[in-house]
PDB file of C-alpha atoms in Angstrom:
ATOM      1  CA  LYS A   1     -39.954  47.862  -1.625  1.00 52.00           C
ATOM      2  CA  ARG A   2     -38.447  46.421  -4.199  1.00 54.00           C
ATOM      3  CA  LYS A   3     -34.968  46.946  -3.857  1.00 54.00           C
ATOM      4  CA  ARG A   4     -35.894  45.189  -0.633  1.00 57.00           C
ATOM      5  CA  LYS A   5     -37.589  42.340  -2.302  1.00 52.00           C
ATOM      6  CA  LEU A   6     -34.521  41.622  -5.072  1.00 53.00           C
ATOM      7  CA  ALA A   7     -31.812  41.451  -2.046  1.00 52.00           C
ATOM      8  CA  ASN A   8     -34.081  39.167  -0.176  1.00 55.00           C
ATOM      9  CA  THR A   9     -34.532  36.759  -3.378  1.00 53.00           C
ATOM     10  CA  ASN A  10     -31.038  36.827  -4.196  1.00 51.00           C
ATOM     11  CA  SER A  11     -29.394  36.027  -0.880  1.00 51.00           C
ATOM     12  CA  ASN A  12     -32.182  32.935  -0.596  1.00 54.00           C
ATOM     13  CA  ASN A  13     -30.334  31.731  -3.554  1.00 54.00           C
ATOM     14  CA  ASN A  14     -27.264  31.888  -2.418  1.00 52.00           C
ATOM     15  CA  ASN A  15     -28.679  29.975   0.628  1.00 51.00           C
ATOM     16  CA  SER A  16     -29.809  26.903  -1.328  1.00 49.00           C
ATOM     17  CA  LYS A  17     -26.611  26.845  -3.238  1.00 52.00           C
ATOM     18  CA  ALA A  18     -25.247  26.400   0.116  1.00 52.00           C
ATOM     19  CA  THR A  19     -27.759  23.497   1.549  1.00 59.00           C
ATOM     20  CA  LYS A  20     -26.972  22.007  -1.916  1.00 65.00           C
ATOM     21  CA  VAL A  21     -25.383  18.689  -0.642  1.00 68.00           C
ATOM     22  CA  ARG A  22     -22.431  16.745  -2.736  1.00 73.00           C
ATOM     23  CA  GLN A  23     -22.389  13.274  -3.463  1.00 77.00           C
ATOM     24  CA  PRO A  24     -19.656  11.439  -2.483  1.00 81.00           C
ATOM     25  CA  LEU A  25     -17.184   9.657  -5.737  1.00 87.00           C
ATOM     26  CA  SER A  26     -15.583   7.200  -3.857  1.00 89.00           C
ATOM     27  CA  VAL A  27     -16.170   4.293  -1.786  1.00 92.00           C
ATOM     28  CA  ARG A  28     -14.093   2.248   1.243  1.00 91.00           C
ATOM     29  CA  VAL A  29     -14.011  -1.499   0.994  1.00 92.00           C
ATOM     30  CA  PHE A  30     -12.868  -3.224   3.957  1.00 91.00           C
ATOM     31  CA  GLY A  31     -12.531  -6.779   4.933  1.00 92.00           C
ATOM     32  CA  LEU A  32     -10.542  -7.947   2.235  1.00 92.00           C
ATOM     33  CA  ASN A  33      -8.812 -11.445   2.256  1.00 91.00           C
ATOM     34  CA  TYR A  34      -5.039 -10.609   1.787  1.00 89.00           C
ATOM     35  CA  GLU A  35      -4.613 -12.632  -0.975  1.00 91.00           C
ATOM     36  CA  THR A  36      -7.603 -10.276  -3.231  1.00 90.00           C
ATOM     37  CA  THR A  37      -5.792  -7.967  -5.953  1.00 90.00           C
ATOM     38  CA  LYS A  38      -6.518  -4.849  -7.289  1.00 91.00           C
ATOM     39  CA  ASP A  39      -7.346  -6.831  -9.926  1.00 93.00           C
ATOM     40  CA  ASP A  40      -9.896  -8.872  -8.373  1.00 93.00           C
ATOM     41  CA  VAL A  41     -11.284  -5.285  -6.334  1.00 92.00           C
ATOM     42  CA  GLN A  42     -11.872  -3.930 -10.045  1.00 93.00           C
ATOM     43  CA  GLN A  43     -13.988  -7.321 -11.267  1.00 94.00           C
ATOM     44  CA  PHE A  44     -15.759  -6.871  -8.249  1.00 94.00           C
ATOM     45  CA  PHE A  45     -17.297  -3.558  -8.920  1.00 93.00           C
ATOM     46  CA  HIS A  46     -17.411  -3.110 -12.879  1.00 91.00           C
ATOM     47  CA  ASP A  47     -20.793  -3.667 -12.966  1.00 92.00           C
ATOM     48  CA  CYS A  48     -21.266  -0.684 -10.633  1.00 91.00           C
ATOM     49  CA  GLY A  49     -19.928   1.919 -13.288  1.00 90.00           C
ATOM     50  CA  LYS A  50     -16.919   3.470 -15.005  1.00 92.00           C
ATOM     51  CA  ILE A  51     -13.898   3.280 -12.629  1.00 92.00           C
ATOM     52  CA  VAL A  52     -11.295   6.290 -12.295  1.00 92.00           C
ATOM     53  CA  GLU A  53      -8.909   4.564 -10.116  1.00 90.00           C
ATOM     54  CA  VAL A  54      -8.504   2.106  -6.808  1.00 90.00           C
ATOM     55  CA  THR A  55      -6.310   2.638  -3.920  1.00 88.00           C
ATOM     56  CA  PHE A  56      -5.101  -0.349  -2.829  1.00 87.00           C
ATOM     57  CA  PRO A  57      -2.433  -0.277  -0.004  1.00 87.00           C
ATOM     58  CA  THR A  58      -0.345  -3.242   0.238  1.00 88.00           C
ATOM     59  CA  PHE A  59       2.602  -4.280   3.001  1.00 87.00           C
ATOM     60  CA  ASP A  60       5.835  -3.488   1.886  1.00 86.00           C
ATOM     61  CA  ASP A  61       7.256  -6.698   2.984  1.00 89.00           C
ATOM     62  CA  SER A  62       5.446  -9.619   1.160  1.00 89.00           C
ATOM     63  CA  GLY A  63       3.316  -6.874  -1.171  1.00 86.00           C
ATOM     64  CA  ARG A  64       0.145  -8.378   0.068  1.00 89.00           C
ATOM     65  CA  SER A  65      -3.263  -6.377   0.885  1.00 88.00           C
ATOM     66  CA  LYS A  66      -3.673  -4.845   4.018  1.00 89.00           C
ATOM     67  CA  GLY A  67      -7.753  -5.741   3.543  1.00 90.00           C
ATOM     68  CA  TYR A  68      -8.885  -2.636   2.944  1.00 91.00           C
ATOM     69  CA  CYS A  69      -8.873  -0.482  -0.106  1.00 91.00           C
ATOM     70  CA  GLY A  70     -10.482   3.128  -1.584  1.00 91.00           C
ATOM     71  CA  VAL A  71     -12.472   3.134  -5.132  1.00 92.00           C
ATOM     72  CA  LEU A  72     -13.042   6.369  -6.838  1.00 92.00           C
ATOM     73  CA  PHE A  73     -16.149   6.197  -9.103  1.00 92.00           C
ATOM     74  CA  GLN A  74     -17.043   8.125 -12.059  1.00 91.00           C
ATOM     75  CA  SER A  75     -20.658   9.332 -11.091  1.00 91.00           C
ATOM     76  CA  PRO A  76     -22.635   9.230  -8.054  1.00 90.00           C
ATOM     77  CA  LYS A  77     -24.961   6.746  -9.115  1.00 92.00           C
ATOM     78  CA  ALA A  78     -21.834   4.290  -9.541  1.00 92.00           C
ATOM     79  CA  VAL A  79     -21.107   4.787  -5.834  1.00 92.00           C
ATOM     80  CA  ALA A  80     -24.999   4.019  -5.131  1.00 92.00           C
ATOM     81  CA  LYS A  81     -24.701   0.920  -6.611  1.00 93.00           C
ATOM     82  CA  ALA A  82     -21.416  -0.036  -4.955  1.00 93.00           C
ATOM     83  CA  VAL A  83     -23.242   0.596  -1.740  1.00 92.00           C
ATOM     84  CA  GLU A  84     -25.560  -1.936  -2.590  1.00 93.00           C
ATOM     85  CA  LEU A  85     -23.226  -4.958  -2.563  1.00 92.00           C
ATOM     86  CA  ASP A  86     -22.449  -4.004   1.140  1.00 91.00           C
ATOM     87  CA  GLY A  87     -22.222  -7.603   2.661  1.00 91.00           C
ATOM     88  CA  GLN A  88     -21.704  -9.531   0.067  1.00 92.00           C
ATOM     89  CA  GLU A  89     -18.670 -11.675  -0.542  1.00 93.00           C
ATOM     90  CA  LEU A  90     -15.809 -12.229  -1.936  1.00 91.00           C
ATOM     91  CA  HIS A  91     -12.652 -14.954  -1.735  1.00 90.00           C
ATOM     92  CA  GLY A  92     -14.367 -15.867   1.097  1.00 91.00           C
ATOM     93  CA  ARG A  93     -14.539 -12.279   3.100  1.00 91.00           C
ATOM     94  CA  TRP A  94     -17.771 -10.352   3.393  1.00 92.00           C
ATOM     95  CA  LEU A  95     -17.297  -6.797   2.718  1.00 92.00           C
ATOM     96  CA  ARG A  96     -17.962  -3.989   4.387  1.00 92.00           C
ATOM     97  CA  ILE A  97     -19.052  -0.844   1.748  1.00 92.00           C
ATOM     98  CA  GLN A  98     -18.945   2.640   2.564  1.00 90.00           C
ATOM     99  CA  ALA A  99     -19.910   5.424   0.744  1.00 88.00           C
ATOM    100  CA  GLY A 100     -16.608   7.903   1.474  1.00 85.00           C
ATOM    101  CA  LYS A 101     -13.089   8.582   0.383  1.00 80.00           C
ATOM    102  CA  MET A 102     -10.566   6.804   1.589  1.00 72.00           C
ATOM    103  CA  TYR A 103      -7.114   8.986   3.970  1.00 70.00           C
ATOM    104  CA  LEU A 104      -4.841   6.855   3.563  1.00 61.00           C
ATOM    105  CA  LYS A 105      -2.416   8.369   3.064  1.00 66.00           C
ATOM    106  CA  GLN A 106      -2.667  10.591   6.642  1.00 65.00           C
ATOM    107  CA  TRP A 107      -3.763   7.664   8.223  1.00 62.00           C
ATOM    108  CA  GLU A 108      -0.266   5.585   7.871  1.00 69.00           C
ATOM    109  CA  GLU A 109       1.370   8.603   7.997  1.00 73.00           C
ATOM    110  CA  GLN A 110      -0.983   9.282  11.637  1.00 70.00           C
ATOM    111  CA  GLN A 111       0.311   4.943  11.972  1.00 69.00           C
ATOM    112  CA  GLN A 112       3.956   5.613  11.019  1.00 77.00           C
ATOM    113  CA  GLN A 113       4.004   8.788  13.729  1.00 79.00           C
ATOM    114  CA  SER A 114       2.859   7.020  16.776  1.00 76.00           C
ATOM    115  CA  ARG A 115       5.168   3.978  16.275  1.00 76.00           C
ATOM    116  CA  LYS A 116       8.374   6.352  16.577  1.00 78.00           C
ATOM    117  CA  ALA A 117       6.438   7.849  19.891  1.00 77.00           C
ATOM    118  CA  THR A 118       5.915   4.226  21.391  1.00 71.00           C
ATOM    119  CA  SER A 119       9.839   3.673  20.400  1.00 69.00           C
ATOM    120  CA  ASN A 120      10.832   6.794  21.437  1.00 67.00           C
ATOM    121  CA  ASP A 121       8.336   6.039  24.855  1.00 61.00           C
ATOM    122  CA  ASN A 122      10.297   3.335  25.116  1.00 57.00           C
ATOM    123  CA  GLU A 123      14.371   4.849  25.311  1.00 56.00           C
ATOM    124  CA  ASP A 124      12.656   7.633  27.519  1.00 52.00           C
ATOM    125  CA  ASN A 125       8.792   8.749  28.407  1.00 49.00           C
ATOM    126  CA  ASN A 126       9.441  12.234  28.359  1.00 47.00           C
ATOM    127  CA  GLU A 127      10.311  11.918  24.460  1.00 46.00           C
ATOM    128  CA  GLY A 128       7.701  10.537  23.037  1.00 46.00           C
ATOM    129  CA  ILE A 129       5.064  13.468  23.757  1.00 49.00           C
ATOM    130  CA  LYS A 130       4.173  15.233  21.010  1.00 49.00           C
ATOM    131  CA  ASP A 131       3.358  18.672  21.037  1.00 52.00           C
ATOM    132  CA  ASP A 132      -0.283  20.125  21.293  1.00 56.00           C
ATOM    133  CA  ASP A 133      -0.405  22.347  18.171  1.00 60.00           C
ATOM    134  CA  GLU A 134      -0.189  19.599  15.909  1.00 66.00           C
ATOM    135  CA  PRO A 135      -3.874  18.056  15.467  1.00 67.00           C
ATOM    136  CA  LEU A 136      -4.527  14.633  15.333  1.00 75.00           C
ATOM    137  CA  VAL A 137      -5.632  12.698  12.957  1.00 75.00           C
ATOM    138  CA  GLY A 138      -7.687   9.828  13.073  1.00 72.00           C
ATOM    139  CA  GLU A 139      -7.942   6.825  10.679  1.00 69.00           C
ATOM    140  CA  PHE A 140     -10.133   8.568   8.518  1.00 69.00           C
ATOM    141  CA  GLY A 141      -9.050  12.165   8.462  1.00 70.00           C
ATOM    142  CA  GLN A 142     -11.355  13.050  10.863  1.00 74.00           C
ATOM    143  CA  LYS A 143     -10.030  15.228  13.554  1.00 74.00           C
ATOM    144  CA  VAL A 144      -9.250  12.968  17.075  1.00 75.00           C
ATOM    145  CA  LYS A 145      -9.187  14.527  20.690  1.00 74.00           C
ATOM    146  CA  ARG A 146      -5.847  14.501  22.953  1.00 72.00           C
ATOM    147  CA  ARG A 147      -5.308  11.667  25.532  1.00 71.00           C
ATOM    148  CA  LYS A 148      -3.827  12.716  28.608  1.00 69.00           C
ATOM    149  CA  ARG A 149      -1.017  10.550  29.885  1.00 69.00           C
ATOM    150  CA  HIS A 150      -1.292   9.072  32.819  1.00 67.00           C
ATOM    151  CA  GLY A 151       0.536   7.006  35.084  1.00 65.00           C
ATOM    152  CA  TYR A 152       4.044   7.374  37.527  1.00 60.00           C
ATOM    153  CA  LYS A 153       7.413   8.554  35.690  1.00 60.00           C
ATOM    154  CA  GLU A 154       9.849   6.683  36.887  1.00 55.00           C
TER     155      GLU A 154
END
């Protein structure tokens, strides 16, 4: 009986570790003005806590902001303070701030692939179809279901 009780208590301890929720250390910021710079974002969030990194995508041709960014903080308390700033105004625009990581690289790769697919689609309808083995990734890194193509072939 004693061995069974010890085995049960050990399994309960393992389950409690698995149920522990990890808090995010980063936020996603949407609704930025195109003239907003990386320094402006750092200044906006400086009261929340120590900022480790700011992921700030810009357009290649103009160097302007794409209107969204990701901010990585050092502590979950800083993330909570940053999320409280949701709806605040920066450079005349209301910001949408969400806790969680930005998957910018995956999103940009997916955008490039979709642009290539549409350009190939315009040349020949059969070449733009992607392989079914490759999983689709959404804007924030989530899995996306593959849609069936409809229409007539000309």
